[in-house]
Amino acid sequence: MAKEAKTDAELEAMIADRIALGGVFVSVRKDPLLGWRATVITAPKRATYAQQLADQVAAELRKKYTLKD
């Protein structure tokens, strides 16, 4: 089964919706090993937790979606 291609903005919105933390911005970029990677931008106090959540969600979404060029 082929994976569906999504833009970076679509993937960012999907991850942000799933982690549901206010004040957290998600950025998606290409990654040579994983295909694409999500990075969070938030207050330093919440950064580690928010990044862990984003990594978990991204791992699930990578099974279904690729990053559109």
Coordinates of C-alpha atoms in Angstrom, one line a residue:
M1 CA 0.0 0.0 0.0
A2 CA 1.4 3.4 -1.0
K3 CA 1.7 6.2 1.4
E4 CA -0.2 9.4 0.8
A5 CA 1.9 12.5 0.2
K6 CA 1.1 15.5 2.4
T7 CA 2.6 19.0 2.5
D8 CA 4.6 20.2 5.5
A9 CA 1.7 22.5 6.5
E10 CA -0.7 19.6 6.5
L11 CA 1.5 17.4 8.6
E12 CA 2.2 20.3 11.0
A13 CA -1.5 20.9 11.5
M14 CA -2.1 17.2 12.0
I15 CA 0.6 16.9 14.7
A16 CA -0.4 20.1 16.4
D17 CA -4.0 18.9 16.6
R18 CA -3.0 15.6 18.0
I19 CA -0.7 16.9 20.8
A20 CA -3.3 19.6 21.7
L21 CA -1.0 21.8 23.7
G22 CA -1.5 25.6 23.6
G23 CA 1.5 27.7 22.7
V24 CA 3.2 24.9 20.8
F25 CA 4.2 25.4 17.2
V26 CA 5.2 22.5 15.0
S27 CA 7.6 22.6 12.1
V28 CA 8.0 19.6 9.7
R29 CA 11.1 19.2 7.5
K30 CA 12.8 16.6 5.4
D31 CA 15.1 14.1 7.2
P32 CA 17.4 11.8 5.3
L33 CA 16.9 8.8 7.7
L34 CA 13.2 9.1 8.6
G35 CA 11.8 10.8 5.5
W36 CA 10.5 13.8 7.6
R37 CA 10.8 15.0 11.1
A38 CA 8.7 17.2 13.4
T39 CA 10.3 19.9 15.6
V40 CA 8.3 21.8 18.3
I41 CA 8.8 25.4 19.2
T42 CA 7.5 26.4 22.6
A43 CA 8.6 27.7 26.0
P44 CA 11.7 26.0 27.3
K45 CA 9.9 24.6 30.3
R46 CA 7.6 22.6 28.1
A47 CA 9.9 21.9 25.2
T48 CA 11.0 18.3 26.2
Y49 CA 7.5 17.1 26.9
A50 CA 6.1 18.7 23.7
Q51 CA 8.9 17.2 21.6
Q52 CA 8.3 13.8 23.0
L53 CA 4.6 14.0 22.1
A54 CA 5.4 15.3 18.6
D55 CA 7.9 12.5 18.0
Q56 CA 5.3 9.8 19.0
V57 CA 2.6 11.3 16.8
A58 CA 5.1 11.7 13.9
A59 CA 6.1 8.1 14.2
E60 CA 2.5 7.0 13.8
L61 CA 1.9 9.4 10.9
R62 CA 5.0 8.3 9.0
K63 CA 3.4 4.9 8.6
K64 CA 0.6 6.6 6.5
Y65 CA 2.1 9.8 5.0
T66 CA 5.2 11.0 3.2
L67 CA 6.3 14.6 2.8
K68 CA 5.3 16.1 -0.5
D69 CA 8.2 17.8 -2.3

